[in-house]
Short mmCIF file of N, CA and C in Angstrom, two decimals:
data_model
loop_
_atom_site.label_atom_id
_atom_site.label_comp_id
_atom_site.label_asym_id
_atom_site.label_seq_id
_atom_site.Cartn_x
_atom_site.Cartn_y
_atom_site.Cartn_z
N VAL R 285 -17.92 10.62 -1.73
CA VAL R 285 -18.14 12.02 -2.00
C VAL R 285 -17.95 12.30 -3.49
N GLY R 286 -16.97 11.69 -4.12
CA GLY R 286 -16.73 11.89 -5.55
C GLY R 286 -17.90 11.44 -6.40
N ILE R 287 -18.48 10.29 -6.06
CA ILE R 287 -19.64 9.79 -6.80
C ILE R 287 -20.82 10.74 -6.62
N LEU R 288 -21.02 11.22 -5.40
CA LEU R 288 -22.10 12.16 -5.14
C LEU R 288 -21.89 13.44 -5.96
N HIS R 289 -20.67 13.91 -6.00
CA HIS R 289 -20.36 15.12 -6.77
C HIS R 289 -20.68 14.92 -8.25
N GLU R 290 -20.38 13.75 -8.81
CA GLU R 290 -20.68 13.48 -10.21
C GLU R 290 -22.18 13.45 -10.45
N ARG R 291 -22.92 12.91 -9.51
CA ARG R 291 -24.37 12.82 -9.67
C ARG R 291 -25.05 14.17 -9.50
N VAL R 292 -24.49 15.03 -8.68
CA VAL R 292 -25.04 16.36 -8.44
C VAL R 292 -24.06 17.37 -9.03
N ALA R 293 -23.93 17.32 -10.35
CA ALA R 293 -22.98 18.20 -11.04
C ALA R 293 -23.40 19.65 -10.87
N PRO R 294 -22.44 20.56 -10.93
CA PRO R 294 -22.77 21.97 -10.78
C PRO R 294 -23.73 22.41 -11.88
N MET R 295 -24.70 23.21 -11.49
CA MET R 295 -25.69 23.70 -12.43
C MET R 295 -25.26 25.08 -12.87
N GLY R 296 -24.98 25.23 -14.13
CA GLY R 296 -24.59 26.52 -14.66
C GLY R 296 -25.79 27.35 -15.03
N ALA R 297 -25.53 28.48 -15.66
CA ALA R 297 -26.59 29.36 -16.12
C ALA R 297 -27.46 28.62 -17.12
N LEU R 298 -28.76 28.84 -17.04
CA LEU R 298 -29.69 28.20 -17.96
C LEU R 298 -29.66 28.95 -19.28
N MET R 299 -29.11 28.32 -20.31
CA MET R 299 -28.98 28.98 -21.61
C MET R 299 -30.22 28.70 -22.43
N MET R 300 -30.86 29.77 -22.87
CA MET R 300 -31.99 29.65 -23.77
C MET R 300 -31.44 29.45 -25.18
N ASP R 301 -32.14 28.71 -26.01
CA ASP R 301 -31.61 28.44 -27.35
C ASP R 301 -32.14 29.40 -28.40
N THR R 302 -32.55 30.58 -27.98
CA THR R 302 -33.00 31.59 -28.92
C THR R 302 -31.98 32.72 -28.95
N GLY R 303 -32.10 33.56 -29.96
CA GLY R 303 -31.20 34.70 -30.07
C GLY R 303 -29.88 34.30 -30.68
N PRO R 304 -28.93 35.21 -30.65
CA PRO R 304 -27.61 34.92 -31.22
C PRO R 304 -26.98 33.71 -30.54
N LYS R 305 -26.28 32.92 -31.31
CA LYS R 305 -25.64 31.70 -30.81
C LYS R 305 -24.25 32.01 -30.28
N VAL R 306 -23.82 31.20 -29.32
CA VAL R 306 -22.47 31.33 -28.78
C VAL R 306 -21.48 31.14 -29.93
N GLY R 307 -20.51 32.05 -30.02
CA GLY R 307 -19.51 32.02 -31.08
C GLY R 307 -19.80 33.01 -32.19
N GLU R 308 -21.05 33.46 -32.30
CA GLU R 308 -21.42 34.43 -33.34
C GLU R 308 -21.06 35.85 -32.90
N ALA R 309 -20.94 36.72 -33.88
CA ALA R 309 -20.73 38.14 -33.57
C ALA R 309 -22.00 38.67 -32.90
N ALA R 310 -21.82 39.43 -31.86
CA ALA R 310 -22.97 40.01 -31.15
C ALA R 310 -23.54 41.15 -31.97
N PRO R 311 -24.84 41.40 -31.83
CA PRO R 311 -25.41 42.57 -32.49
C PRO R 311 -24.72 43.83 -31.96
N ARG R 312 -24.52 44.80 -32.82
CA ARG R 312 -23.79 46.03 -32.44
C ARG R 312 -24.78 47.12 -32.06
N PHE R 313 -24.53 47.72 -30.91
CA PHE R 313 -25.34 48.83 -30.42
C PHE R 313 -24.41 49.93 -29.92
N ASP R 314 -24.71 51.14 -30.30
CA ASP R 314 -24.03 52.31 -29.75
C ASP R 314 -25.06 53.06 -28.93
N LEU R 315 -24.94 52.94 -27.61
CA LEU R 315 -25.95 53.46 -26.69
C LEU R 315 -25.37 54.56 -25.81
N THR R 316 -26.25 55.24 -25.13
CA THR R 316 -25.85 56.24 -24.15
C THR R 316 -26.35 55.78 -22.79
N GLY R 317 -25.45 55.68 -21.84
CA GLY R 317 -25.82 55.27 -20.49
C GLY R 317 -26.59 56.37 -19.78
N LEU R 318 -27.26 56.02 -18.70
CA LEU R 318 -28.03 57.00 -17.94
C LEU R 318 -27.15 58.08 -17.32
N GLY R 319 -25.86 57.82 -17.23
CA GLY R 319 -24.92 58.82 -16.74
C GLY R 319 -24.39 59.72 -17.85
N GLY R 320 -24.86 59.51 -19.09
CA GLY R 320 -24.43 60.32 -20.22
C GLY R 320 -23.24 59.75 -20.97
N GLU R 321 -22.68 58.63 -20.52
CA GLU R 321 -21.50 58.05 -21.16
C GLU R 321 -21.89 57.22 -22.38
N ALA R 322 -20.99 57.16 -23.36
CA ALA R 322 -21.19 56.31 -24.54
C ALA R 322 -20.91 54.86 -24.15
N VAL R 323 -21.80 53.96 -24.56
CA VAL R 323 -21.65 52.54 -24.26
C VAL R 323 -21.81 51.77 -25.57
N ALA R 324 -20.70 51.17 -26.03
CA ALA R 324 -20.74 50.37 -27.25
C ALA R 324 -20.89 48.91 -26.85
N VAL R 325 -21.88 48.25 -27.41
CA VAL R 325 -22.13 46.83 -27.14
C VAL R 325 -21.91 46.06 -28.44
N GLY R 326 -21.13 45.01 -28.38
CA GLY R 326 -20.87 44.19 -29.55
C GLY R 326 -19.68 44.65 -30.36
N ALA R 327 -19.05 45.73 -29.96
CA ALA R 327 -17.87 46.22 -30.65
C ALA R 327 -16.63 45.56 -30.06
N PRO R 328 -15.62 45.30 -30.87
CA PRO R 328 -14.36 44.79 -30.31
C PRO R 328 -13.81 45.77 -29.27
N THR R 329 -13.36 45.24 -28.14
CA THR R 329 -12.86 46.10 -27.07
C THR R 329 -11.35 46.00 -26.88
N GLY R 330 -10.72 45.09 -27.57
CA GLY R 330 -9.28 44.92 -27.39
C GLY R 330 -8.98 43.82 -26.40
N ALA R 331 -8.87 44.17 -25.12
CA ALA R 331 -8.45 43.18 -24.13
C ALA R 331 -9.56 42.73 -23.19
N ALA R 332 -10.61 43.51 -23.04
CA ALA R 332 -11.62 43.20 -22.03
C ALA R 332 -12.86 42.55 -22.63
N SER R 333 -13.40 41.59 -21.90
CA SER R 333 -14.71 41.03 -22.23
C SER R 333 -15.77 41.94 -21.61
N THR R 334 -17.01 41.77 -22.05
CA THR R 334 -18.12 42.57 -21.53
C THR R 334 -19.21 41.65 -21.03
N LEU R 335 -19.65 41.89 -19.79
CA LEU R 335 -20.78 41.17 -19.24
C LEU R 335 -21.97 42.11 -19.26
N LEU R 336 -22.97 41.78 -20.08
CA LEU R 336 -24.23 42.51 -20.10
C LEU R 336 -25.14 41.84 -19.09
N PHE R 337 -25.58 42.57 -18.10
CA PHE R 337 -26.46 42.01 -17.08
C PHE R 337 -27.81 42.70 -17.19
N PHE R 338 -28.82 41.95 -17.63
CA PHE R 338 -30.16 42.49 -17.80
C PHE R 338 -30.91 42.35 -16.48
N LEU R 339 -31.49 43.46 -16.01
CA LEU R 339 -32.14 43.49 -14.71
C LEU R 339 -33.33 44.43 -14.72
N SER R 340 -34.07 44.43 -13.63
CA SER R 340 -35.22 45.32 -13.46
C SER R 340 -35.26 45.78 -12.01
N PRO R 341 -35.69 47.03 -11.78
CA PRO R 341 -35.82 47.50 -10.40
C PRO R 341 -36.85 46.73 -9.59
N THR R 342 -37.75 46.01 -10.25
CA THR R 342 -38.79 45.26 -9.53
C THR R 342 -38.43 43.78 -9.35
N CYS R 343 -37.26 43.37 -9.78
CA CYS R 343 -36.85 41.96 -9.71
C CYS R 343 -36.07 41.70 -8.42
N PRO R 344 -36.62 40.91 -7.48
CA PRO R 344 -35.91 40.66 -6.23
C PRO R 344 -34.61 39.87 -6.41
N VAL R 345 -34.57 38.95 -7.36
CA VAL R 345 -33.35 38.17 -7.60
C VAL R 345 -32.26 39.09 -8.16
N CYS R 346 -32.66 40.02 -9.03
CA CYS R 346 -31.70 40.99 -9.57
C CYS R 346 -31.04 41.77 -8.44
N LYS R 347 -31.86 42.23 -7.51
CA LYS R 347 -31.35 43.01 -6.38
C LYS R 347 -30.40 42.17 -5.53
N LYS R 348 -30.72 40.90 -5.36
CA LYS R 348 -29.88 40.00 -4.56
C LYS R 348 -28.49 39.83 -5.19
N LEU R 349 -28.42 39.94 -6.52
CA LEU R 349 -27.15 39.73 -7.22
C LEU R 349 -26.30 41.00 -7.36
N LEU R 350 -26.82 42.15 -6.96
CA LEU R 350 -26.06 43.39 -7.10
C LEU R 350 -24.73 43.37 -6.35
N PRO R 351 -24.66 42.87 -5.10
CA PRO R 351 -23.36 42.79 -4.43
C PRO R 351 -22.37 41.88 -5.17
N VAL R 352 -22.89 40.83 -5.79
CA VAL R 352 -22.04 39.92 -6.57
C VAL R 352 -21.46 40.66 -7.76
N LEU R 353 -22.28 41.48 -8.43
CA LEU R 353 -21.79 42.25 -9.58
C LEU R 353 -20.73 43.27 -9.16
N ARG R 354 -20.94 43.90 -8.00
CA ARG R 354 -19.93 44.85 -7.50
C ARG R 354 -18.60 44.14 -7.25
N SER R 355 -18.69 42.99 -6.61
CA SER R 355 -17.49 42.20 -6.31
C SER R 355 -16.81 41.76 -7.61
N LEU R 356 -17.58 41.31 -8.56
CA LEU R 356 -17.05 40.88 -9.85
C LEU R 356 -16.37 42.03 -10.57
N GLN R 357 -17.00 43.19 -10.54
CA GLN R 357 -16.43 44.37 -11.20
C GLN R 357 -15.06 44.72 -10.59
N ARG R 358 -14.96 44.65 -9.27
CA ARG R 358 -13.67 44.95 -8.61
C ARG R 358 -12.62 43.88 -8.91
N ALA R 359 -13.02 42.62 -8.80
CA ALA R 359 -12.08 41.51 -8.96
C ALA R 359 -11.57 41.36 -10.40
N GLU R 360 -12.40 41.69 -11.36
CA GLU R 360 -12.05 41.49 -12.77
C GLU R 360 -11.74 42.78 -13.51
N ALA R 361 -11.49 43.87 -12.78
CA ALA R 361 -11.21 45.17 -13.41
C ALA R 361 -10.08 45.03 -14.43
N GLY R 362 -10.27 45.61 -15.59
CA GLY R 362 -9.26 45.53 -16.65
C GLY R 362 -9.45 44.33 -17.55
N ARG R 363 -10.09 43.30 -17.05
CA ARG R 363 -10.32 42.08 -17.82
C ARG R 363 -11.78 41.93 -18.24
N LEU R 364 -12.67 42.57 -17.45
CA LEU R 364 -14.10 42.43 -17.69
C LEU R 364 -14.80 43.75 -17.39
N ALA R 365 -15.61 44.20 -18.34
CA ALA R 365 -16.46 45.37 -18.12
C ALA R 365 -17.88 44.88 -17.87
N VAL R 366 -18.50 45.36 -16.81
CA VAL R 366 -19.87 44.97 -16.47
C VAL R 366 -20.79 46.12 -16.87
N VAL R 367 -21.78 45.82 -17.71
CA VAL R 367 -22.76 46.80 -18.16
C VAL R 367 -24.14 46.33 -17.72
N LEU R 368 -24.87 47.20 -17.04
CA LEU R 368 -26.23 46.89 -16.62
C LEU R 368 -27.19 47.37 -17.69
N ALA R 369 -28.21 46.57 -17.99
CA ALA R 369 -29.16 46.90 -19.05
C ALA R 369 -30.58 46.65 -18.58
N SER R 370 -31.45 47.57 -18.94
CA SER R 370 -32.85 47.46 -18.57
C SER R 370 -33.67 48.24 -19.59
N ASP R 371 -34.95 48.38 -19.32
CA ASP R 371 -35.80 49.26 -20.10
C ASP R 371 -36.80 49.89 -19.15
N GLY R 372 -37.61 50.78 -19.64
CA GLY R 372 -38.57 51.43 -18.76
C GLY R 372 -38.31 52.90 -18.61
N GLU R 373 -38.91 53.47 -17.59
CA GLU R 373 -38.84 54.90 -17.35
C GLU R 373 -37.47 55.30 -16.80
N PRO R 374 -36.80 56.25 -17.45
CA PRO R 374 -35.46 56.66 -16.98
C PRO R 374 -35.44 57.13 -15.53
N GLU R 375 -36.45 57.88 -15.10
CA GLU R 375 -36.42 58.40 -13.73
C GLU R 375 -36.51 57.27 -12.70
N ARG R 376 -37.32 56.28 -12.98
CA ARG R 376 -37.42 55.13 -12.07
C ARG R 376 -36.08 54.38 -12.02
N GLN R 377 -35.42 54.25 -13.16
CA GLN R 377 -34.13 53.58 -13.22
C GLN R 377 -33.07 54.39 -12.47
N ARG R 378 -33.10 55.72 -12.61
CA ARG R 378 -32.13 56.56 -11.88
C ARG R 378 -32.32 56.43 -10.37
N GLU R 379 -33.56 56.33 -9.92
CA GLU R 379 -33.83 56.14 -8.49
C GLU R 379 -33.28 54.79 -8.03
N PHE R 380 -33.45 53.76 -8.85
CA PHE R 380 -32.91 52.43 -8.57
C PHE R 380 -31.38 52.50 -8.45
N ILE R 381 -30.75 53.21 -9.37
CA ILE R 381 -29.29 53.38 -9.34
C ILE R 381 -28.86 54.05 -8.03
N ARG R 382 -29.57 55.12 -7.63
CA ARG R 382 -29.24 55.82 -6.38
C ARG R 382 -29.45 54.92 -5.16
N GLN R 383 -30.58 54.22 -5.11
CA GLN R 383 -30.90 53.37 -3.95
C GLN R 383 -29.88 52.26 -3.75
N HIS R 384 -29.34 51.75 -4.85
CA HIS R 384 -28.45 50.59 -4.76
C HIS R 384 -26.99 50.93 -5.08
N SER R 385 -26.66 52.20 -5.12
CA SER R 385 -25.28 52.67 -5.36
C SER R 385 -24.65 52.02 -6.59
N LEU R 386 -25.33 52.15 -7.72
CA LEU R 386 -24.86 51.55 -8.97
C LEU R 386 -24.20 52.56 -9.90
N GLU R 387 -23.81 53.70 -9.37
CA GLU R 387 -23.22 54.75 -10.19
C GLU R 387 -21.92 54.32 -10.86
N GLY R 388 -21.25 53.31 -10.35
CA GLY R 388 -19.99 52.84 -10.92
C GLY R 388 -20.15 51.95 -12.13
N PHE R 389 -21.38 51.64 -12.51
CA PHE R 389 -21.64 50.78 -13.67
C PHE R 389 -22.23 51.60 -14.81
N PRO R 390 -21.82 51.31 -16.05
CA PRO R 390 -22.60 51.85 -17.16
C PRO R 390 -23.99 51.21 -17.09
N TYR R 391 -25.04 52.00 -17.23
CA TYR R 391 -26.41 51.52 -17.10
C TYR R 391 -27.18 52.03 -18.31
N VAL R 392 -27.60 51.12 -19.18
CA VAL R 392 -28.29 51.52 -20.40
C VAL R 392 -29.75 51.09 -20.38
N LEU R 393 -30.58 51.89 -21.01
CA LEU R 393 -31.98 51.56 -21.21
C LEU R 393 -32.17 51.32 -22.70
N SER R 394 -32.58 50.11 -23.04
CA SER R 394 -32.79 49.79 -24.45
C SER R 394 -33.65 48.55 -24.60
N THR R 395 -34.86 48.75 -25.05
CA THR R 395 -35.73 47.61 -25.35
C THR R 395 -35.14 46.79 -26.48
N GLU R 396 -34.56 47.47 -27.47
CA GLU R 396 -33.99 46.79 -28.63
C GLU R 396 -32.84 45.87 -28.24
N LEU R 397 -32.03 46.27 -27.27
CA LEU R 397 -30.91 45.44 -26.81
C LEU R 397 -31.43 44.12 -26.23
N GLY R 398 -32.43 44.20 -25.38
CA GLY R 398 -33.02 42.98 -24.81
C GLY R 398 -33.66 42.11 -25.88
N MET R 399 -34.30 42.73 -26.86
CA MET R 399 -34.92 41.97 -27.93
C MET R 399 -33.87 41.29 -28.81
N ALA R 400 -32.76 41.96 -29.05
CA ALA R 400 -31.70 41.39 -29.90
C ALA R 400 -31.12 40.12 -29.28
N PHE R 401 -31.03 40.09 -27.95
CA PHE R 401 -30.49 38.91 -27.27
C PHE R 401 -31.60 37.96 -26.80
N ARG R 402 -32.84 38.26 -27.15
CA ARG R 402 -34.01 37.43 -26.83
C ARG R 402 -34.14 37.19 -25.33
N VAL R 403 -34.00 38.26 -24.56
CA VAL R 403 -34.13 38.18 -23.11
C VAL R 403 -35.61 38.06 -22.77
N ALA R 404 -36.00 36.93 -22.20
CA ALA R 404 -37.40 36.69 -21.87
C ALA R 404 -37.65 36.70 -20.36
N LYS R 405 -36.63 36.37 -19.58
CA LYS R 405 -36.76 36.34 -18.12
C LYS R 405 -35.54 37.01 -17.51
N LEU R 406 -35.72 37.50 -16.29
CA LEU R 406 -34.65 38.19 -15.59
C LEU R 406 -34.34 37.47 -14.29
N PRO R 407 -33.13 37.66 -13.81
CA PRO R 407 -31.97 38.31 -14.42
C PRO R 407 -31.33 37.42 -15.49
N TYR R 408 -30.80 38.05 -16.50
CA TYR R 408 -30.21 37.36 -17.64
C TYR R 408 -28.86 38.01 -17.92
N ALA R 409 -27.87 37.22 -18.28
CA ALA R 409 -26.55 37.76 -18.55
C ALA R 409 -26.03 37.25 -19.88
N VAL R 410 -25.28 38.11 -20.55
CA VAL R 410 -24.64 37.79 -21.81
C VAL R 410 -23.18 38.18 -21.68
N LEU R 411 -22.28 37.24 -21.98
CA LEU R 411 -20.85 37.51 -21.92
C LEU R 411 -20.32 37.63 -23.34
N LEU R 412 -19.73 38.77 -23.65
CA LEU R 412 -19.13 39.01 -24.96
C LEU R 412 -17.62 39.01 -24.80
N ASP R 413 -16.93 38.34 -25.72
CA ASP R 413 -15.47 38.34 -25.63
C ASP R 413 -14.91 39.66 -26.16
N ALA R 414 -13.61 39.81 -26.09
CA ALA R 414 -12.96 41.07 -26.48
C ALA R 414 -13.14 41.38 -27.96
N ALA R 415 -13.43 40.36 -28.79
CA ALA R 415 -13.65 40.58 -30.22
C ALA R 415 -15.11 40.92 -30.54
N GLY R 416 -15.98 40.93 -29.52
CA GLY R 416 -17.39 41.25 -29.74
C GLY R 416 -18.23 40.04 -30.10
N ARG R 417 -17.69 38.84 -29.89
CA ARG R 417 -18.45 37.61 -30.14
C ARG R 417 -19.14 37.15 -28.86
N LEU R 418 -20.27 36.49 -29.02
CA LEU R 418 -21.00 35.95 -27.89
C LEU R 418 -20.24 34.77 -27.32
N ALA R 419 -19.81 34.87 -26.06
CA ALA R 419 -19.03 33.81 -25.42
C ALA R 419 -19.89 32.89 -24.57
N ALA R 420 -20.90 33.43 -23.92
CA ALA R 420 -21.79 32.65 -23.06
C ALA R 420 -23.01 33.50 -22.75
N LYS R 421 -24.10 32.85 -22.38
CA LYS R 421 -25.31 33.57 -22.02
C LYS R 421 -26.19 32.67 -21.18
N GLY R 422 -27.10 33.27 -20.41
CA GLY R 422 -28.02 32.45 -19.67
C GLY R 422 -28.79 33.19 -18.59
N LEU R 423 -29.82 32.53 -18.12
CA LEU R 423 -30.62 33.01 -17.01
C LEU R 423 -29.80 32.83 -15.74
N ILE R 424 -29.72 33.85 -14.91
CA ILE R 424 -28.84 33.86 -13.74
C ILE R 424 -29.68 34.04 -12.49
N ASN R 425 -29.61 33.07 -11.57
CA ASN R 425 -30.34 33.18 -10.31
C ASN R 425 -29.43 33.13 -9.09
N SER R 426 -28.12 32.94 -9.31
CA SER R 426 -27.20 32.83 -8.18
C SER R 426 -25.79 33.22 -8.63
N ARG R 427 -24.94 33.41 -7.64
CA ARG R 427 -23.53 33.71 -7.94
C ARG R 427 -22.90 32.56 -8.71
N GLU R 428 -23.25 31.34 -8.36
CA GLU R 428 -22.68 30.17 -9.03
C GLU R 428 -23.02 30.17 -10.51
N GLN R 429 -24.25 30.54 -10.84
CA GLN R 429 -24.64 30.58 -12.25
C GLN R 429 -23.91 31.71 -12.98
N LEU R 430 -23.71 32.83 -12.32
CA LEU R 430 -22.94 33.91 -12.94
C LEU R 430 -21.49 33.48 -13.15
N ASP R 431 -20.91 32.85 -12.14
CA ASP R 431 -19.55 32.34 -12.26
C ASP R 431 -19.44 31.31 -13.39
N SER R 432 -20.51 30.54 -13.58
CA SER R 432 -20.48 29.50 -14.62
C SER R 432 -20.31 30.10 -16.01
N LEU R 433 -20.86 31.30 -16.24
CA LEU R 433 -20.66 31.95 -17.54
C LEU R 433 -19.19 32.27 -17.77
N LEU R 434 -18.56 32.82 -16.75
CA LEU R 434 -17.15 33.17 -16.85
C LEU R 434 -16.27 31.92 -16.96
N ASN R 435 -16.61 30.89 -16.18
CA ASN R 435 -15.84 29.65 -16.24
C ASN R 435 -15.98 28.97 -17.59
N ALA R 436 -17.19 28.96 -18.14
CA ALA R 436 -17.41 28.36 -19.45
C ALA R 436 -16.56 29.06 -20.50
N HIS R 437 -16.54 30.39 -20.44
CA HIS R 437 -15.73 31.16 -21.39
C HIS R 437 -14.25 30.84 -21.23
N ASP R 438 -13.78 30.78 -19.99
CA ASP R 438 -12.37 30.48 -19.74
C ASP R 438 -11.99 29.08 -20.23
N MET R 439 -12.96 28.14 -20.18
CA MET R 439 -12.69 26.77 -20.61
C MET R 439 -12.98 26.55 -22.09
N GLY R 440 -13.44 27.59 -22.78
CA GLY R 440 -13.69 27.48 -24.21
C GLY R 440 -14.89 26.63 -24.57
N THR R 441 -15.91 26.66 -23.73
CA THR R 441 -17.13 25.89 -23.99
C THR R 441 -18.34 26.80 -23.79
N PRO R 442 -19.42 26.57 -24.52
CA PRO R 442 -20.60 27.44 -24.38
C PRO R 442 -21.25 27.38 -23.00
N THR R 443 -21.26 26.19 -22.38
CA THR R 443 -21.87 26.04 -21.05
C THR R 443 -21.09 25.04 -20.23
N ILE R 444 -21.22 25.15 -18.93
CA ILE R 444 -20.60 24.18 -18.02
C ILE R 444 -21.19 22.80 -18.25
N GLN R 445 -22.51 22.73 -18.51
CA GLN R 445 -23.14 21.44 -18.75
C GLN R 445 -22.52 20.73 -19.95
N GLN R 446 -22.26 21.47 -21.02
CA GLN R 446 -21.63 20.86 -22.21
C GLN R 446 -20.24 20.37 -21.88
N TYR R 447 -19.50 21.11 -21.07
CA TYR R 447 -18.17 20.69 -20.66
C TYR R 447 -18.24 19.38 -19.87
N ILE R 448 -19.18 19.31 -18.91
CA ILE R 448 -19.32 18.10 -18.10
C ILE R 448 -19.73 16.92 -18.96
N ASP R 449 -20.67 17.16 -19.88
CA ASP R 449 -21.10 16.08 -20.78
C ASP R 449 -19.94 15.57 -21.64
N LYS R 450 -19.11 16.48 -22.10
CA LYS R 450 -17.96 16.11 -22.93
C LYS R 450 -16.95 15.30 -22.12
N GLN R 451 -16.75 15.66 -20.86
CA GLN R 451 -15.82 14.94 -19.99
C GLN R 451 -16.35 13.54 -19.69
N ALA R 452 -17.67 13.43 -19.52
CA ALA R 452 -18.27 12.14 -19.20
C ALA R 452 -18.19 11.18 -20.41
N ALA R 453 -18.24 11.75 -21.60
CA ALA R 453 -18.20 10.91 -22.82
C ALA R 453 -16.79 10.51 -23.11
#
């Protein structure tokens, strides 16, 4: 079983090599959420990290991950702030928020935010540490891939794959 586990190593979030690099300061944005709240992205937060989760109302995988985000928000309260990000028509996004009970999340619309992080496919997540630096990022298709971003950050490595490669060497 151990040999099989080594051969079928856990697959973390697929990190694209474009946009800001892990360890760099994140681009700073002062946005307004669809609920009217101020949402600062890339600013030092003190104690909490920020998970930016890029999604779309038309993305079935995004919808599948919404319960995972709710669970993560509850489990990591005080340690992690989850911010949902999209673009498009505000009224369509508000309907999406109502349909999926997302009122508990800051939800921002910003094409510029997605462009700054070079988001090309959805769902995509960016983890910022409490100092506003990019801690991890990647394409997310499952709970395991989302967890891999948090685990990579906790282990001080950009990706789980890099950690496994380092252990193997």
